[in-house]
């Protein structure tokens, strides 16, 4: 009897230890991302900040043949783009401030505030030194009616709260499909915050890195082309997302057929050829999941070397996106503009009328 009690006590202790260990354990990287994408569907409002940077370098002889390449490359190196603002789903309201900084000999800063509802768009007329505009319109907001613009261009009207909500859902489903097919051991890993280079202020209960290297390029492209992309195309063609994207169904169907026709050995041959002209120095996406399970921060880094006619072309880019005050009452710093003019009035002023 005494021995049975000891065994029961040991079993109970093991169960308690297992439960405690499970409570403290973090989910695997793939599971963490899948849960984060599901949780993102509950994001009804947030403040956001994003930054964009690009870099390109061309061979000296290519620049000698086309000096404009050097100008473009230098401009990309010296340009920083930042977007910040807030949004809410219902009633839909979003504002953003686009700030473009150009360093170097042609240094300038351009700020472009934009406000959107499901009825109107307002764009503030910027002060651009290289593009002098009438002083009495600089600083005013141009009021645009997206429905009128769509009708004039012959496009279908897709600017409404319901459609934008569907677009957000589609993006989340595409993300889930993408990571579902990616092998965890090959592409995904958990990262300690001290090793992640994330800003100190970012709250993160778990950090997951998705990375593609020269060695994993072939399985990545094959998995994407043969498994993930066909499912994404099915999503785009589904009745659920009809009218959400502007792609024609027949074009999507043709793309899916082409994928099937060029899969297997044909795809492997194409990838082998691609690897001759492509060197991955860095290709990764780092995602921070906050304590509530929301994907609160993304850091996308790209550094590639491409060969054009045997000569190397360097291409790089970085995108950072941060979401805060998720599902709290957003603070719209601009609000609905009052000092507005129409597009027709703006054009009349520019034309000196």
Coordinates of C-alpha atoms in Angstrom, one line a residue:
X1 CA 0.0 0.0 0.0
X2 CA 2.8 2.4 1.0
X3 CA 4.6 1.7 -2.3
X4 CA 1.4 2.4 -4.3
X5 CA 1.0 5.8 -2.5
X6 CA 4.7 6.6 -3.3
X7 CA 4.1 5.8 -7.0
X8 CA 0.9 7.8 -7.1
X9 CA 2.6 10.8 -5.5
X10 CA 5.5 10.6 -8.0
X11 CA 3.0 10.4 -10.9
X12 CA 1.1 13.4 -9.5
X13 CA 4.4 15.3 -9.2
X14 CA 5.4 14.5 -12.7
X15 CA 2.0 15.7 -14.0
X16 CA 2.3 18.9 -12.1
X17 CA 5.8 19.5 -13.4
X18 CA 4.7 18.8 -17.0
X19 CA 1.8 21.3 -16.6
X20 CA 4.1 23.9 -15.2
X21 CA 6.7 23.4 -17.9
X22 CA 3.9 23.6 -20.6
X23 CA 2.7 26.9 -19.1
X24 CA 6.1 28.5 -19.4
X25 CA 7.1 27.0 -22.8
X26 CA 6.9 29.1 -25.9
X27 CA 5.3 27.7 -29.0
X28 CA 7.5 26.5 -31.9
X29 CA 8.4 29.3 -34.4
X30 CA 6.0 28.0 -37.0
X31 CA 3.1 27.7 -34.6
X32 CA 3.9 31.1 -33.2
X33 CA 3.6 32.8 -36.6
X34 CA 0.4 30.9 -37.5
X35 CA -1.2 32.0 -34.2
X36 CA 0.0 35.5 -34.8
X37 CA -1.6 35.7 -38.2
X38 CA -4.9 34.4 -36.8
X39 CA -4.7 36.9 -34.0
X40 CA -4.1 39.7 -36.5
X41 CA -7.7 39.3 -37.7
X42 CA -8.7 40.8 -34.3
X43 CA -6.7 43.9 -34.9
X44 CA -9.4 46.6 -35.2
X45 CA -7.3 49.7 -34.6
X46 CA -3.7 50.7 -34.1
X47 CA -1.0 53.3 -34.3
X48 CA 1.7 52.4 -36.8
X49 CA 5.1 53.4 -38.0
X50 CA 7.0 52.1 -41.1
X51 CA 10.3 52.9 -42.7
X52 CA 11.6 52.0 -46.1
X53 CA 15.1 52.1 -47.5
X54 CA 16.7 50.8 -50.7
X55 CA 20.2 50.5 -52.2
X56 CA 21.5 49.6 -55.6
X57 CA 25.0 49.5 -57.0
X58 CA 25.8 49.0 -60.7
X59 CA 29.1 47.9 -62.4
X60 CA 31.3 50.8 -63.5
X61 CA 31.0 50.0 -67.3
X62 CA 27.2 49.9 -67.0
X63 CA 27.2 53.4 -65.5
X64 CA 29.6 54.5 -68.2
X65 CA 27.1 53.3 -70.8
X66 CA 24.1 54.8 -69.0
X67 CA 25.0 57.7 -66.5
X68 CA 21.4 57.8 -65.5
X69 CA 21.9 54.6 -63.6
X70 CA 24.4 56.3 -61.3
X71 CA 21.9 59.1 -60.6
X72 CA 19.2 56.6 -59.7
X73 CA 21.5 54.5 -57.5
X74 CA 22.7 57.6 -55.7
X75 CA 19.2 58.8 -55.1
X76 CA 18.1 55.5 -53.7
X77 CA 21.1 55.4 -51.4
X78 CA 20.3 58.9 -50.1
X79 CA 16.5 58.5 -49.7
X80 CA 14.6 57.5 -46.6
X81 CA 10.9 57.0 -46.5
X82 CA 8.9 56.9 -43.3
X83 CA 5.1 56.5 -42.9
X84 CA 3.3 57.0 -39.6
X85 CA -0.3 57.3 -38.5
X86 CA -3.3 55.5 -37.0
X87 CA -6.4 53.6 -38.2
X88 CA -9.6 52.1 -37.1
X89 CA -11.8 49.6 -39.0
X90 CA -15.3 50.8 -37.9
X91 CA -16.2 53.4 -38.8
X92 CA -13.2 53.3 -41.2
X93 CA -10.8 56.1 -40.7
X94 CA -7.1 56.2 -41.4
X95 CA -4.5 58.9 -41.5
X96 CA -0.8 58.7 -42.5
X97 CA 2.1 61.1 -42.8
X98 CA 4.5 60.2 -45.5
X99 CA 7.9 61.7 -44.9
X100 CA 10.6 61.5 -47.7
X101 CA 14.1 62.6 -46.8
X102 CA 16.7 63.1 -49.5
X103 CA 20.3 63.5 -48.3
X104 CA 23.4 64.6 -50.2
X105 CA 23.7 67.5 -52.6
X106 CA 20.0 67.7 -53.2
X107 CA 19.0 67.4 -49.6
X108 CA 15.3 68.1 -48.9
X109 CA 12.4 66.9 -46.8
X110 CA 8.9 66.4 -48.1
X111 CA 5.9 65.7 -45.8
X112 CA 2.6 64.4 -47.3
X113 CA -0.2 64.0 -44.8
X114 CA -3.2 61.9 -46.1
X115 CA -6.6 61.2 -44.4
X116 CA -9.0 58.5 -45.6
X117 CA -12.6 57.5 -44.7
X118 CA -14.8 55.1 -46.7
X119 CA -16.3 58.2 -48.4
X120 CA -13.4 60.6 -49.0
X121 CA -9.6 61.0 -49.3
X122 CA -7.8 64.2 -48.4
X123 CA -4.2 64.9 -49.5
X124 CA -2.4 67.9 -48.2
X125 CA -0.7 70.0 -50.8
X126 CA 3.1 69.8 -50.0
X127 CA 5.7 72.5 -50.1
X128 CA 8.2 71.1 -52.7
X129 CA 11.1 73.5 -53.5
X130 CA 11.7 71.9 -56.9
X131 CA 8.0 72.2 -57.8
X132 CA 6.8 75.6 -56.8
X133 CA 3.0 75.7 -56.2
X134 CA 0.8 78.7 -55.6
X135 CA 1.2 79.8 -52.0
X136 CA -2.5 80.0 -51.4
X137 CA -2.9 76.2 -52.0
X138 CA 0.2 75.0 -50.2
X139 CA -0.9 73.5 -46.9
X140 CA -4.6 73.0 -47.9
X141 CA -6.1 69.5 -48.3
X142 CA -7.3 68.4 -51.7
X143 CA -10.6 66.5 -51.2
X144 CA -11.0 63.5 -53.5
X145 CA -14.0 61.2 -54.0
X146 CA -12.7 57.7 -54.7
X147 CA -16.0 56.6 -56.2
X148 CA -15.9 59.5 -58.7
X149 CA -12.3 58.8 -59.6
X150 CA -13.0 55.1 -60.2
X151 CA -16.0 55.9 -62.4
X152 CA -14.0 58.4 -64.5
X153 CA -11.2 55.8 -65.0
X154 CA -13.7 53.0 -65.7
X155 CA -12.5 50.9 -62.8
X156 CA -14.7 49.1 -60.3
X157 CA -15.2 50.9 -57.0
X158 CA -13.4 49.0 -54.3
X159 CA -12.8 51.8 -51.8
X160 CA -15.2 51.0 -48.9
X161 CA -14.9 49.7 -45.4
X162 CA -16.2 46.2 -46.2
X163 CA -13.8 45.7 -49.2
X164 CA -10.8 47.0 -47.2
X165 CA -11.7 44.6 -44.3
X166 CA -11.8 41.8 -46.9
X167 CA -8.4 42.9 -48.2
X168 CA -7.0 42.7 -44.7
X169 CA -8.4 39.2 -44.2
X170 CA -7.0 38.1 -47.6
X171 CA -3.5 39.3 -46.6
X172 CA -3.7 37.3 -43.3
X173 CA -4.9 34.2 -45.1
X174 CA -2.0 34.5 -47.7
X175 CA 0.4 34.8 -44.8
X176 CA -1.0 31.7 -43.1
X177 CA -0.8 29.7 -46.4
X178 CA 2.8 30.9 -47.0
X179 CA 4.2 29.8 -43.6
X180 CA 2.1 26.6 -43.5
X181 CA 4.1 25.1 -46.3
X182 CA 7.5 26.3 -45.2
X183 CA 9.7 23.7 -43.4
X184 CA 10.3 24.9 -39.9
X185 CA 13.8 23.5 -39.5
X186 CA 14.9 24.9 -42.9
X187 CA 13.5 28.4 -42.8
X188 CA 12.3 29.3 -39.3
X189 CA 13.9 29.9 -35.9
X190 CA 13.3 31.6 -32.6
X191 CA 15.5 34.5 -31.7
X192 CA 16.5 36.0 -28.3
X193 CA 15.7 39.7 -28.1
X194 CA 19.4 40.5 -27.4
X195 CA 20.3 38.9 -30.7
X196 CA 17.4 40.3 -32.8
X197 CA 18.5 44.0 -33.2
X198 CA 14.9 45.0 -32.4
X199 CA 14.4 48.5 -30.8
X200 CA 14.5 48.3 -27.0
X201 CA 11.0 49.7 -26.8
X202 CA 9.4 46.8 -28.7
X203 CA 7.5 44.5 -26.4
X204 CA 8.0 40.9 -27.6
X205 CA 7.0 37.7 -25.9
X206 CA 8.5 35.8 -28.9
X207 CA 10.7 36.7 -31.9
X208 CA 10.7 34.5 -35.0
X209 CA 13.0 34.8 -37.9
X210 CA 12.2 33.5 -41.4
X211 CA 15.4 33.3 -43.6
X212 CA 16.4 32.1 -47.0
X213 CA 20.0 31.4 -47.9
X214 CA 21.8 30.2 -51.0
X215 CA 21.6 26.7 -49.7
X216 CA 17.8 26.9 -49.0
X217 CA 16.9 28.8 -52.1
X218 CA 16.0 25.8 -54.2
X219 CA 13.6 24.2 -51.6
X220 CA 12.1 27.7 -50.9
X221 CA 11.3 28.3 -54.6
X222 CA 10.0 24.8 -55.2
X223 CA 7.8 24.9 -52.1
X224 CA 6.5 28.3 -52.9
X225 CA 5.8 27.6 -56.6
X226 CA 4.4 24.1 -56.2
X227 CA 2.5 24.3 -52.9
X228 CA 2.0 27.8 -51.5
X229 CA 1.3 29.8 -54.7
X230 CA -1.4 27.5 -56.1
X231 CA -3.3 27.9 -52.8
X232 CA -2.9 31.6 -52.9
X233 CA -4.3 31.7 -56.5
X234 CA -7.2 29.6 -55.3
X235 CA -7.9 32.2 -52.6
X236 CA -7.7 35.0 -55.1
X237 CA -10.2 33.1 -57.4
X238 CA -12.6 32.2 -54.6
X239 CA -16.1 33.6 -54.3
X240 CA -15.1 34.8 -50.8
X241 CA -12.7 37.4 -52.2
X242 CA -14.5 38.2 -55.5
X243 CA -14.0 41.8 -56.3
X244 CA -11.4 42.4 -53.6
X245 CA -8.5 42.2 -56.0
X246 CA -8.3 43.6 -59.6
X247 CA -6.8 40.4 -61.2
X248 CA -8.9 38.8 -63.8
X249 CA -10.0 35.2 -63.0
X250 CA -8.9 33.9 -66.4
X251 CA -5.4 35.4 -65.9
X252 CA -5.2 33.7 -62.5
X253 CA -6.3 30.4 -64.0
X254 CA -3.7 30.7 -66.7
X255 CA -1.0 31.4 -64.1
X256 CA -2.0 28.3 -62.1
X257 CA -1.9 26.1 -65.3
X258 CA 1.6 27.5 -66.2
X259 CA 2.8 26.6 -62.7
X260 CA 1.7 23.0 -63.1
X261 CA 3.2 22.8 -66.6
X262 CA 6.5 24.1 -65.4
X263 CA 6.8 22.2 -62.2
X264 CA 9.0 19.2 -61.3
X265 CA 12.2 18.9 -63.4
X266 CA 11.5 22.0 -65.4
X267 CA 11.3 24.1 -62.2
X268 CA 14.5 22.5 -60.8
X269 CA 16.4 23.3 -64.0
X270 CA 15.1 27.0 -63.9
X271 CA 16.2 27.3 -60.2
X272 CA 19.6 25.9 -61.0
X273 CA 20.0 28.5 -63.7
X274 CA 18.8 31.2 -61.3
X275 CA 21.4 30.2 -58.7
X276 CA 24.2 30.9 -61.2
X277 CA 23.1 34.5 -61.4
X278 CA 21.9 35.1 -57.8
X279 CA 23.8 35.3 -54.6
X280 CA 21.9 35.8 -51.3
X281 CA 23.9 37.8 -48.8
X282 CA 20.8 38.4 -46.6
X283 CA 17.1 37.6 -47.0
X284 CA 15.1 37.4 -43.8
X285 CA 11.9 38.6 -42.1
X286 CA 12.0 39.0 -38.3
X287 CA 8.6 39.2 -36.6
X288 CA 8.0 40.1 -32.9
X289 CA 4.8 38.8 -31.3
X290 CA 3.7 40.8 -28.3
X291 CA 2.2 39.4 -25.0
X292 CA -1.3 39.5 -26.4
X293 CA -0.3 37.4 -29.5
X294 CA -0.4 40.2 -32.1
X295 CA 2.4 40.5 -34.7
X296 CA 3.5 43.9 -33.4
X297 CA 6.8 44.4 -35.3
X298 CA 8.3 43.2 -38.7
X299 CA 11.8 43.8 -40.0
X300 CA 12.4 42.7 -43.6
X301 CA 16.0 42.8 -44.8
X302 CA 17.2 42.0 -48.4
X303 CA 20.7 42.0 -49.7
X304 CA 21.2 40.3 -53.1
X305 CA 23.9 40.2 -55.8
X306 CA 22.5 39.7 -59.3
X307 CA 24.4 39.1 -62.4
X308 CA 23.5 41.1 -65.5
X309 CA 25.5 40.0 -68.6
X310 CA 28.0 38.5 -66.2
X311 CA 28.5 41.7 -64.2
X312 CA 27.3 42.0 -60.6
X313 CA 24.5 44.3 -59.6
X314 CA 24.0 44.9 -55.9
X315 CA 20.4 45.2 -54.6
X316 CA 19.3 45.8 -51.0
X317 CA 16.4 47.0 -49.1
X318 CA 14.9 47.2 -45.6
X319 CA 11.4 47.6 -44.3
X320 CA 10.4 48.0 -40.7
X321 CA 6.8 48.1 -39.5
X322 CA 5.7 48.7 -35.9
X323 CA 2.1 48.5 -34.5
X324 CA 1.2 49.9 -31.1
X325 CA -1.9 50.8 -29.0
X326 CA -3.6 47.8 -30.7
X327 CA -7.4 47.9 -30.2
X328 CA -7.2 51.0 -28.1
X329 CA -9.0 54.2 -29.1
X330 CA -6.8 55.7 -31.8
X331 CA -5.6 59.3 -31.5
X332 CA -6.1 60.9 -34.9
X333 CA -3.7 63.8 -34.9
X334 CA -5.0 65.3 -38.2
X335 CA -8.7 64.5 -37.9
X336 CA -11.1 65.2 -40.7
X337 CA -9.7 68.3 -42.7
X338 CA -11.7 71.4 -42.8
X339 CA -9.6 73.7 -45.0
X340 CA -10.1 71.9 -48.2
X341 CA -10.2 72.5 -52.0
X342 CA -11.3 70.3 -54.8
X343 CA -9.0 68.8 -57.4
X344 CA -10.5 71.1 -60.0
X345 CA -9.7 74.2 -57.9
X346 CA -6.2 73.0 -57.4
X347 CA -5.6 72.5 -61.2
X348 CA -7.1 75.9 -61.9
X349 CA -4.7 77.5 -59.4
X350 CA -1.7 75.7 -60.9
X351 CA -2.8 76.8 -64.4
X352 CA -3.1 80.4 -63.2
X353 CA -6.8 80.7 -63.6

